[in-house]
Short mmCIF file of N, CA and C in Angstrom, two decimals:
data_model
loop_
_atom_site.label_atom_id
_atom_site.label_comp_id
_atom_site.label_asym_id
_atom_site.label_seq_id
_atom_site.Cartn_x
_atom_site.Cartn_y
_atom_site.Cartn_z
N MET A 749 126.33 125.12 46.77
CA MET A 749 125.60 124.75 45.62
C MET A 749 126.12 123.55 45.09
N VAL A 750 125.25 122.59 44.75
CA VAL A 750 125.69 121.26 44.28
C VAL A 750 125.94 121.41 42.84
N ARG A 751 127.14 120.94 42.17
CA ARG A 751 127.35 121.01 40.84
C ARG A 751 126.80 119.85 40.20
N SER A 752 126.19 120.18 39.05
CA SER A 752 125.48 119.15 38.18
C SER A 752 126.63 118.39 37.52
N ARG A 753 126.33 117.11 37.01
CA ARG A 753 127.23 116.23 36.36
C ARG A 753 127.52 116.95 34.96
N GLU A 754 128.73 116.79 34.38
CA GLU A 754 129.13 117.35 33.13
C GLU A 754 129.14 116.33 32.17
N PHE A 755 128.74 115.15 32.46
CA PHE A 755 128.79 114.14 31.38
C PHE A 755 127.50 113.15 31.61
N ASP A 756 127.13 112.43 30.60
CA ASP A 756 126.06 111.42 30.68
C ASP A 756 126.73 110.09 31.09
N PRO A 757 126.36 109.61 32.39
CA PRO A 757 126.89 108.36 32.83
C PRO A 757 126.53 107.18 31.99
N SER A 758 125.37 107.21 31.43
CA SER A 758 124.90 106.02 30.61
C SER A 758 125.77 105.95 29.30
N ALA A 759 126.03 107.19 28.70
CA ALA A 759 126.94 107.18 27.48
C ALA A 759 128.26 106.76 27.83
N ALA A 760 128.81 107.22 28.99
CA ALA A 760 130.13 107.01 29.30
C ALA A 760 130.33 105.42 29.55
N LEU A 761 129.33 104.83 30.22
CA LEU A 761 129.29 103.49 30.53
C LEU A 761 129.25 102.56 29.24
N GLY A 762 128.47 103.07 28.32
CA GLY A 762 128.62 102.40 27.04
C GLY A 762 129.88 102.43 26.33
N LYS A 763 130.66 103.44 26.41
CA LYS A 763 132.02 103.58 25.85
C LYS A 763 132.89 102.63 26.71
N ILE A 764 132.70 102.51 27.94
CA ILE A 764 133.49 101.68 28.88
C ILE A 764 133.29 100.16 28.47
N VAL A 765 131.99 99.81 28.24
CA VAL A 765 131.74 98.50 27.88
C VAL A 765 132.54 98.14 26.66
N GLN A 766 132.53 98.97 25.66
CA GLN A 766 133.33 98.69 24.36
C GLN A 766 134.78 98.52 24.65
N LEU A 767 135.24 99.27 25.61
CA LEU A 767 136.67 99.32 25.88
C LEU A 767 137.09 97.95 26.58
N PHE A 768 136.31 97.63 27.72
CA PHE A 768 136.50 96.28 28.42
C PHE A 768 136.31 95.13 27.36
N SER A 769 135.35 95.28 26.45
CA SER A 769 135.01 94.10 25.50
C SER A 769 136.20 94.00 24.57
N ALA A 770 136.86 94.99 24.22
CA ALA A 770 137.93 94.87 23.32
C ALA A 770 139.33 94.49 23.94
N LYS A 771 139.63 95.13 25.22
CA LYS A 771 140.84 95.05 25.72
C LYS A 771 140.95 93.97 26.94
N GLY A 772 139.77 93.87 27.55
CA GLY A 772 139.78 93.04 28.69
C GLY A 772 140.08 93.88 30.00
N TYR A 773 139.95 93.35 31.07
CA TYR A 773 140.13 94.11 32.45
C TYR A 773 141.52 94.61 32.60
N SER A 774 142.40 93.65 32.62
CA SER A 774 143.90 93.95 32.96
C SER A 774 144.51 94.86 32.00
N ASP A 775 144.19 94.82 30.70
CA ASP A 775 144.77 95.71 29.79
C ASP A 775 144.11 97.08 29.54
N THR A 776 143.08 97.29 30.37
CA THR A 776 142.31 98.52 30.32
C THR A 776 142.71 99.32 31.48
N SER A 777 143.46 100.44 31.30
CA SER A 777 143.90 101.29 32.52
C SER A 777 142.87 102.34 32.66
N MET A 778 142.88 103.01 33.83
CA MET A 778 142.01 104.18 34.07
C MET A 778 142.23 105.23 33.14
N GLU A 779 143.40 105.33 32.76
CA GLU A 779 143.84 106.31 31.59
C GLU A 779 143.14 106.08 30.42
N ASP A 780 143.01 104.79 29.92
CA ASP A 780 142.35 104.39 28.72
C ASP A 780 140.94 104.81 28.93
N ILE A 781 140.27 104.62 30.10
CA ILE A 781 138.90 104.89 30.31
C ILE A 781 138.66 106.43 30.20
N VAL A 782 139.50 107.20 30.88
CA VAL A 782 139.45 108.68 30.75
C VAL A 782 139.46 109.04 29.36
N GLN A 783 140.53 108.53 28.53
CA GLN A 783 140.52 108.93 27.19
C GLN A 783 139.29 108.57 26.31
N ALA A 784 138.76 107.33 26.56
CA ALA A 784 137.59 106.89 25.79
C ALA A 784 136.36 107.65 26.21
N THR A 785 136.25 108.02 27.51
CA THR A 785 135.09 108.79 27.79
C THR A 785 135.05 110.32 27.73
N GLY A 786 136.27 110.74 27.94
CA GLY A 786 136.49 112.19 27.98
C GLY A 786 136.13 112.67 29.39
N VAL A 787 135.94 111.68 30.48
CA VAL A 787 135.58 112.09 31.78
C VAL A 787 136.87 112.01 32.68
N SER A 788 136.90 112.94 33.50
CA SER A 788 138.20 112.91 34.43
C SER A 788 138.00 111.77 35.41
N ARG A 789 139.15 111.38 35.86
CA ARG A 789 139.23 110.33 36.97
C ARG A 789 138.27 110.53 38.14
N TYR A 790 138.27 111.89 38.59
CA TYR A 790 137.48 112.15 39.83
C TYR A 790 136.01 111.98 39.32
N GLY A 791 135.60 112.40 38.07
CA GLY A 791 134.21 112.22 37.65
C GLY A 791 133.85 110.67 37.67
N LEU A 792 134.85 109.95 37.16
CA LEU A 792 134.55 108.46 36.95
C LEU A 792 134.42 107.81 38.42
N TYR A 793 135.43 108.04 39.24
CA TYR A 793 135.42 107.58 40.62
C TYR A 793 134.13 108.01 41.42
N ASN A 794 133.84 109.31 41.25
CA ASN A 794 132.73 109.85 42.03
C ASN A 794 131.30 109.13 41.52
N THR A 795 131.26 108.79 40.19
CA THR A 795 129.99 108.29 39.54
C THR A 795 130.04 106.73 39.77
N PHE A 796 131.04 106.03 39.43
CA PHE A 796 131.03 104.68 39.28
C PHE A 796 131.79 103.85 40.36
N GLY A 797 132.83 104.59 40.97
CA GLY A 797 133.54 103.95 42.03
C GLY A 797 134.85 103.60 41.45
N ASN A 798 135.51 102.58 41.91
CA ASN A 798 136.95 102.31 41.60
C ASN A 798 136.85 101.47 40.24
N LYS A 799 137.97 101.11 39.68
CA LYS A 799 138.01 100.26 38.45
C LYS A 799 137.31 99.07 38.50
N ARG A 800 137.26 98.54 39.61
CA ARG A 800 136.64 97.09 39.75
C ARG A 800 135.13 97.21 39.79
N GLU A 801 134.66 98.31 40.48
CA GLU A 801 133.25 98.57 40.68
C GLU A 801 132.82 99.07 39.19
N LEU A 802 133.59 99.80 38.49
CA LEU A 802 133.18 100.21 37.20
C LEU A 802 133.09 99.02 36.21
N PHE A 803 134.11 98.09 36.27
CA PHE A 803 134.02 96.95 35.59
C PHE A 803 132.76 96.15 35.76
N GLU A 804 132.41 96.00 37.08
CA GLU A 804 131.14 95.15 37.32
C GLU A 804 130.04 95.79 36.70
N GLN A 805 129.84 97.06 36.79
CA GLN A 805 128.69 97.86 36.27
C GLN A 805 128.75 97.60 34.66
N ALA A 806 129.85 97.66 34.11
CA ALA A 806 129.94 97.61 32.73
C ALA A 806 129.61 96.19 32.21
N LEU A 807 129.99 95.18 33.06
CA LEU A 807 129.63 93.72 32.73
C LEU A 807 128.18 93.57 32.91
N GLU A 808 127.58 94.20 33.96
CA GLU A 808 126.07 94.17 34.10
C GLU A 808 125.37 94.80 32.90
N ARG A 809 125.91 95.99 32.55
CA ARG A 809 125.25 96.67 31.28
C ARG A 809 125.43 95.84 30.13
N PHE A 810 126.55 95.27 29.80
CA PHE A 810 126.72 94.40 28.60
C PHE A 810 125.64 93.19 28.68
N ALA A 811 125.60 92.53 29.79
CA ALA A 811 124.66 91.34 29.80
C ALA A 811 123.23 91.80 29.53
N ASP A 812 122.91 92.94 30.35
CA ASP A 812 121.44 93.42 30.15
C ASP A 812 121.19 93.91 28.73
N GLU A 813 122.13 94.43 28.08
CA GLU A 813 121.92 94.93 26.78
C GLU A 813 121.81 93.86 25.77
N MET A 814 122.75 92.94 25.97
CA MET A 814 122.61 91.68 25.12
C MET A 814 121.30 90.97 25.29
N GLY A 815 120.80 90.94 26.52
CA GLY A 815 119.47 90.19 26.71
C GLY A 815 118.37 90.99 26.22
N ARG A 816 118.39 92.23 26.33
CA ARG A 816 117.31 93.04 25.73
C ARG A 816 117.29 92.99 24.25
N GLN A 817 118.44 93.09 23.55
CA GLN A 817 118.46 93.13 22.17
C GLN A 817 118.24 91.85 21.53
N SER A 818 118.58 90.81 22.03
CA SER A 818 118.53 89.41 21.40
C SER A 818 117.72 88.44 21.99
N PHE A 819 117.97 88.20 23.21
CA PHE A 819 117.58 87.07 24.02
C PHE A 819 115.93 87.19 24.40
N LEU A 820 115.53 88.39 24.60
CA LEU A 820 114.15 88.60 24.95
C LEU A 820 113.11 87.98 23.89
N ARG A 821 113.51 88.29 22.71
CA ARG A 821 112.78 87.75 21.54
C ARG A 821 112.32 86.32 21.77
N MET A 822 113.41 85.38 22.18
CA MET A 822 113.09 83.99 22.33
C MET A 822 112.10 83.65 23.37
N LEU A 823 111.86 84.59 24.36
CA LEU A 823 110.79 84.38 25.36
C LEU A 823 109.39 84.50 24.88
N GLU A 824 109.27 85.08 23.79
CA GLU A 824 107.83 85.27 23.17
C GLU A 824 107.22 83.92 22.83
N PRO A 825 105.97 83.71 23.09
CA PRO A 825 105.35 82.52 22.69
C PRO A 825 105.52 82.07 21.29
N ASP A 826 105.58 83.15 20.32
CA ASP A 826 105.54 82.84 18.96
C ASP A 826 106.95 82.75 18.39
N ALA A 827 108.00 82.59 19.24
CA ALA A 827 109.49 82.47 18.83
C ALA A 827 109.55 81.25 18.04
N SER A 828 110.51 81.28 17.16
CA SER A 828 110.90 80.14 16.30
C SER A 828 112.29 79.92 16.32
N LEU A 829 112.83 78.80 15.60
CA LEU A 829 114.16 78.50 15.43
C LEU A 829 114.93 79.72 14.69
N ALA A 830 114.17 80.39 13.82
CA ALA A 830 114.77 81.57 13.15
C ALA A 830 115.15 82.71 14.18
N ASP A 831 114.37 82.77 15.24
CA ASP A 831 114.81 83.71 16.38
C ASP A 831 115.87 83.21 17.04
N VAL A 832 116.15 81.92 17.25
CA VAL A 832 117.29 81.45 17.94
C VAL A 832 118.61 81.82 17.06
N ARG A 833 118.42 81.54 15.69
CA ARG A 833 119.41 81.83 14.69
C ARG A 833 119.79 83.30 14.78
N ARG A 834 118.72 84.17 14.76
CA ARG A 834 119.02 85.57 14.87
C ARG A 834 119.87 86.11 15.82
N VAL A 835 119.73 85.44 16.99
CA VAL A 835 120.77 85.85 18.10
C VAL A 835 122.14 85.73 17.63
N PHE A 836 122.50 84.63 17.00
CA PHE A 836 123.87 84.35 16.55
C PHE A 836 124.19 85.39 15.48
N ASP A 837 123.27 85.58 14.47
CA ASP A 837 123.58 86.48 13.46
C ASP A 837 123.86 87.96 13.90
N GLU A 838 123.10 88.24 15.02
CA GLU A 838 123.37 89.61 15.49
C GLU A 838 124.69 89.77 16.12
N ARG A 839 125.11 88.80 16.73
CA ARG A 839 126.43 88.88 17.49
C ARG A 839 127.61 88.87 16.42
N ILE A 840 127.36 88.07 15.36
CA ILE A 840 128.35 88.00 14.25
C ILE A 840 128.50 89.43 13.61
N ASP A 841 127.22 89.91 13.43
CA ASP A 841 127.14 91.30 12.75
C ASP A 841 127.95 92.35 13.75
N ALA A 842 127.71 92.28 15.06
CA ALA A 842 128.23 93.16 15.82
C ALA A 842 129.88 92.92 15.92
N MET A 843 130.20 91.87 15.81
CA MET A 843 131.76 91.57 16.00
C MET A 843 132.39 91.75 14.68
N CYS A 844 131.70 91.59 13.54
CA CYS A 844 132.44 91.73 12.35
C CYS A 844 132.30 93.06 11.60
N SER A 845 131.50 94.02 12.37
CA SER A 845 131.21 95.33 11.68
C SER A 845 132.16 96.37 12.03
N CYS A 846 133.04 96.04 13.09
CA CYS A 846 134.05 97.05 13.50
C CYS A 846 135.51 96.76 12.83
N GLU A 847 136.19 97.92 12.72
CA GLU A 847 137.51 97.75 12.27
C GLU A 847 138.46 97.01 13.16
N GLU A 848 138.29 97.32 14.47
CA GLU A 848 139.06 96.52 15.33
C GLU A 848 138.24 95.43 15.91
N PRO A 849 138.96 94.30 16.21
CA PRO A 849 138.02 93.14 16.73
C PRO A 849 137.33 93.50 18.03
N TYR A 850 136.00 93.48 17.86
CA TYR A 850 135.19 93.87 19.16
C TYR A 850 134.78 92.39 19.78
N GLY A 851 135.11 92.39 20.97
CA GLY A 851 134.85 91.05 21.64
C GLY A 851 133.51 90.94 22.39
N CYS A 852 133.34 89.95 23.12
CA CYS A 852 132.24 89.81 23.97
C CYS A 852 132.76 89.94 25.43
N MET A 853 132.21 90.87 26.10
CA MET A 853 132.73 91.08 27.50
C MET A 853 132.59 89.80 28.35
N LEU A 854 131.50 89.01 28.07
CA LEU A 854 131.29 87.76 28.82
C LEU A 854 132.46 86.73 28.61
N SER A 855 132.70 86.57 27.32
CA SER A 855 133.88 85.58 27.04
C SER A 855 135.15 86.10 27.43
N GLN A 856 135.41 87.40 27.38
CA GLN A 856 136.70 88.08 27.67
C GLN A 856 136.85 87.86 29.23
N THR A 857 135.82 88.07 29.95
CA THR A 857 135.79 87.78 31.37
C THR A 857 135.98 86.47 31.85
N ALA A 858 135.41 85.47 30.97
CA ALA A 858 135.42 84.07 31.41
C ALA A 858 136.98 83.60 31.25
N MET A 859 137.54 84.18 30.34
CA MET A 859 138.89 83.70 30.12
C MET A 859 140.01 84.44 31.02
N GLU A 860 139.80 85.60 31.24
CA GLU A 860 140.69 86.51 31.93
C GLU A 860 140.44 86.50 33.53
N LEU A 861 139.32 86.69 33.96
CA LEU A 861 139.18 86.80 35.38
C LEU A 861 138.46 85.61 36.15
N ALA A 862 137.54 85.00 35.55
CA ALA A 862 136.85 83.88 36.24
C ALA A 862 137.66 82.82 36.71
N PRO A 863 138.75 82.45 36.14
CA PRO A 863 139.62 81.34 36.79
C PRO A 863 140.13 81.57 38.05
N HIS A 864 140.35 82.95 38.58
CA HIS A 864 140.95 83.23 39.72
C HIS A 864 140.19 84.18 40.59
N ASP A 865 138.91 84.57 40.19
CA ASP A 865 138.13 85.55 40.78
C ASP A 865 136.78 84.95 41.17
N ALA A 866 136.49 84.47 42.26
CA ALA A 866 135.24 83.85 42.59
C ALA A 866 134.13 84.71 42.58
N GLU A 867 134.18 85.91 42.96
CA GLU A 867 132.93 86.80 42.71
C GLU A 867 132.60 87.03 41.28
N ILE A 868 133.63 87.47 40.54
CA ILE A 868 133.34 87.57 39.14
C ILE A 868 132.90 86.24 38.31
N LYS A 869 133.47 85.12 38.79
CA LYS A 869 132.99 83.94 38.28
C LYS A 869 131.50 83.63 38.59
N GLY A 870 131.06 83.97 39.75
CA GLY A 870 129.65 83.76 40.06
C GLY A 870 128.79 84.80 39.28
N LEU A 871 129.26 86.00 39.21
CA LEU A 871 128.46 87.01 38.34
C LEU A 871 128.43 86.47 36.89
N LEU A 872 129.47 86.10 36.34
CA LEU A 872 129.45 85.53 35.01
C LEU A 872 128.62 84.27 34.86
N LEU A 873 128.72 83.41 35.77
CA LEU A 873 127.96 82.13 35.80
C LEU A 873 126.40 82.43 35.79
N ARG A 874 125.98 83.51 36.47
CA ARG A 874 124.51 83.89 36.54
C ARG A 874 124.13 84.37 35.10
N PHE A 875 125.00 85.16 34.50
CA PHE A 875 124.63 85.72 33.10
C PHE A 875 124.57 84.55 32.07
N LEU A 876 125.61 83.59 32.21
CA LEU A 876 125.53 82.61 31.16
C LEU A 876 124.31 81.59 31.50
N LYS A 877 123.84 81.36 32.64
CA LYS A 877 122.82 80.57 33.06
C LYS A 877 121.56 81.27 32.42
N ARG A 878 121.35 82.56 32.57
CA ARG A 878 120.35 83.24 32.05
C ARG A 878 120.28 83.13 30.46
N MET A 879 121.48 83.30 29.90
CA MET A 879 121.59 83.01 28.45
C MET A 879 121.10 81.58 28.07
N SER A 880 121.61 80.62 28.79
CA SER A 880 121.21 79.26 28.54
C SER A 880 119.67 79.01 28.66
N LYS A 881 119.09 79.49 29.71
CA LYS A 881 117.67 79.51 29.90
C LYS A 881 116.88 80.14 28.75
N ALA A 882 117.34 81.32 28.33
CA ALA A 882 116.78 81.86 27.21
C ALA A 882 116.67 81.06 25.83
N PHE A 883 117.80 80.41 25.72
CA PHE A 883 117.97 79.58 24.50
C PHE A 883 117.04 78.34 24.78
N ALA A 884 116.85 77.77 25.90
CA ALA A 884 116.12 76.65 26.19
C ALA A 884 114.67 77.01 25.92
N VAL A 885 114.27 78.19 26.46
CA VAL A 885 112.84 78.60 25.99
C VAL A 885 112.55 78.81 24.55
N GLY A 886 113.59 79.32 23.91
CA GLY A 886 113.54 79.47 22.41
C GLY A 886 113.39 78.27 21.74
N LEU A 887 114.23 77.19 22.22
CA LEU A 887 114.13 75.80 21.68
C LEU A 887 112.70 75.29 21.94
N GLU A 888 112.22 75.49 23.16
CA GLU A 888 110.90 74.86 23.48
C GLU A 888 109.80 75.47 22.53
N HIS A 889 109.87 76.71 22.30
CA HIS A 889 108.86 77.44 21.35
C HIS A 889 108.98 76.92 19.96
N ALA A 890 110.32 76.63 19.47
CA ALA A 890 110.57 76.09 18.24
C ALA A 890 110.11 74.65 18.07
N ARG A 891 110.32 73.88 19.30
CA ARG A 891 109.74 72.50 19.29
C ARG A 891 108.19 72.42 19.20
N ASP A 892 107.57 73.33 19.83
CA ASP A 892 106.14 73.45 19.86
C ASP A 892 105.57 73.74 18.31
N LYS A 893 106.47 74.38 17.49
CA LYS A 893 106.11 74.61 16.20
C LYS A 893 106.57 73.43 15.14
N GLY A 894 107.26 72.50 15.88
CA GLY A 894 107.67 71.30 14.94
C GLY A 894 108.95 71.61 14.41
N GLU A 895 109.73 72.65 14.75
CA GLU A 895 111.01 72.91 14.04
C GLU A 895 112.16 72.25 14.73
N VAL A 896 111.99 71.57 15.94
CA VAL A 896 113.02 70.99 16.71
C VAL A 896 112.32 69.58 17.15
N ARG A 897 113.26 68.64 17.12
CA ARG A 897 112.83 67.27 17.43
C ARG A 897 112.25 67.11 18.88
N ASP A 898 111.21 66.41 18.94
CA ASP A 898 110.53 66.20 20.23
C ASP A 898 111.31 65.72 21.46
N ASP A 899 112.38 64.82 21.05
CA ASP A 899 113.20 64.34 22.22
C ASP A 899 114.40 65.15 22.62
N LEU A 900 114.53 66.38 22.07
CA LEU A 900 115.58 67.14 22.54
C LEU A 900 115.44 67.62 24.00
N ASP A 901 116.53 67.44 24.74
CA ASP A 901 116.57 67.98 26.20
C ASP A 901 116.71 69.47 26.02
N LEU A 902 115.80 70.26 26.46
CA LEU A 902 115.91 71.70 26.28
C LEU A 902 117.02 72.29 27.09
N ARG A 903 117.16 71.79 28.29
CA ARG A 903 118.25 72.36 29.17
C ARG A 903 119.59 72.13 28.56
N ASP A 904 119.86 70.84 28.07
CA ASP A 904 121.05 70.53 27.39
C ASP A 904 121.20 71.40 26.15
N GLY A 905 120.11 71.45 25.38
CA GLY A 905 120.17 72.30 24.23
C GLY A 905 120.51 73.84 24.51
N GLY A 906 119.97 74.35 25.49
CA GLY A 906 120.31 75.68 25.89
C GLY A 906 121.71 75.83 26.29
N ASP A 907 122.27 74.85 27.05
CA ASP A 907 123.68 74.87 27.37
C ASP A 907 124.61 74.76 26.16
N PHE A 908 124.20 73.92 25.25
CA PHE A 908 125.02 73.74 24.01
C PHE A 908 125.13 74.99 23.18
N LEU A 909 123.86 75.70 23.05
CA LEU A 909 123.98 76.89 22.26
C LEU A 909 124.62 78.05 22.99
N THR A 910 124.54 77.99 24.20
CA THR A 910 125.44 78.98 25.04
C THR A 910 126.85 78.82 24.68
N GLY A 911 127.34 77.54 24.84
CA GLY A 911 128.70 77.23 24.47
C GLY A 911 129.09 77.57 23.06
N ALA A 912 128.17 77.38 22.25
CA ALA A 912 128.45 77.80 20.84
C ALA A 912 128.51 79.27 20.57
N MET A 913 127.71 79.89 21.31
CA MET A 913 127.78 81.40 21.39
C MET A 913 129.17 81.94 21.72
N LEU A 914 129.72 81.38 22.79
CA LEU A 914 131.03 81.72 23.26
C LEU A 914 132.10 81.31 22.15
N SER A 915 131.87 80.20 21.58
CA SER A 915 132.74 79.79 20.58
C SER A 915 132.78 80.68 19.33
N VAL A 916 131.71 81.15 18.97
CA VAL A 916 131.52 82.05 17.82
C VAL A 916 132.43 83.34 18.09
N VAL A 917 132.22 83.86 19.37
CA VAL A 917 133.01 84.95 19.70
C VAL A 917 134.56 84.82 19.81
N ILE A 918 134.96 83.74 20.23
CA ILE A 918 136.45 83.29 20.27
C ILE A 918 136.89 83.16 18.76
N MET A 919 136.10 82.45 17.96
CA MET A 919 136.54 82.35 16.67
C MET A 919 136.64 83.67 15.88
N SER A 920 135.71 84.55 16.18
CA SER A 920 135.68 85.88 15.59
C SER A 920 136.97 86.59 16.00
N ARG A 921 137.26 86.65 17.26
CA ARG A 921 138.49 87.32 17.79
C ARG A 921 139.71 86.72 17.13
N ALA A 922 139.73 85.38 16.88
CA ALA A 922 140.93 84.73 16.28
C ALA A 922 141.07 85.07 14.84
N GLY A 923 140.01 85.85 14.23
CA GLY A 923 140.15 86.11 12.89
C GLY A 923 139.36 85.32 11.76
N PHE A 924 138.39 84.46 12.22
CA PHE A 924 137.57 83.69 11.27
C PHE A 924 136.70 84.76 10.56
N PRO A 925 136.75 84.71 9.19
CA PRO A 925 135.85 85.64 8.54
C PRO A 925 134.30 85.22 8.79
N ARG A 926 133.54 86.20 8.50
CA ARG A 926 132.08 86.09 8.75
C ARG A 926 131.43 84.98 8.24
N GLU A 927 131.98 84.47 6.88
CA GLU A 927 131.39 83.41 6.21
C GLU A 927 131.51 82.05 6.99
N SER A 928 132.68 81.89 7.54
CA SER A 928 133.04 80.71 8.40
C SER A 928 132.25 80.69 9.65
N LEU A 929 132.04 81.83 10.26
CA LEU A 929 131.17 81.98 11.52
C LEU A 929 129.73 81.47 11.17
N ALA A 930 129.31 82.04 9.99
CA ALA A 930 127.86 81.69 9.60
C ALA A 930 127.68 80.13 9.31
N ARG A 931 128.80 79.53 8.70
CA ARG A 931 128.65 78.14 8.50
C ARG A 931 128.63 77.37 9.76
N TYR A 932 129.53 77.87 10.76
CA TYR A 932 129.60 77.20 12.11
C TYR A 932 128.19 77.21 12.71
N VAL A 933 127.58 78.47 12.52
CA VAL A 933 126.14 78.60 13.22
C VAL A 933 125.12 77.71 12.47
N ASP A 934 125.39 77.52 11.10
CA ASP A 934 124.46 76.56 10.47
C ASP A 934 124.53 75.21 11.00
N THR A 935 125.79 74.70 11.17
CA THR A 935 125.99 73.41 11.60
C THR A 935 125.48 73.24 13.12
N THR A 936 125.69 74.22 13.88
CA THR A 936 125.22 74.26 15.30
C THR A 936 123.66 74.28 15.30
N ILE A 937 122.97 75.03 14.46
CA ILE A 937 121.54 75.01 14.55
C ILE A 937 121.00 73.66 14.00
N ALA A 938 121.75 73.11 12.99
CA ALA A 938 121.25 71.86 12.47
C ALA A 938 121.51 70.72 13.47
N ALA A 939 122.27 70.84 14.40
CA ALA A 939 122.48 69.86 15.35
C ALA A 939 121.40 69.87 16.44
#
């Protein structure tokens, strides 16, 4: 008789995303993951694979959730510059609403693993290009509404906003208060 799972893999993966976002890959042990999820090592390995495979699934989940929550809105034909701004505001809210600094798994991975791990670097680059493209589409819709100057290079604008997003995350982790982050975003959007 096959034994059914005693935990919800989706809920466990959500906790694992939070853990990797806060601590990074190297500083997160399998024991940390067991403690955060309440799932045995065997259950984790059986469901997700080893720590590396688990990390990759968590990174995929983080990027997908971030895209669904914020970036898909910019792809709508009626998107505006306010929708572009809302993406930043949502990230600031998420990062500033926790007692402990909550990071961005993408920026954490970019600093920790990408410099010496070609596979992770490729995965990360794919996510960041997707983010940049969504920003570019959002800017295009805003330009169609007359909210952005006509001569703006949309691809460059998308890359610029992607870089700004990573900057906001790093500034938050460094302890900048919400008000400073909001002013930084004001200046970014104005540019």
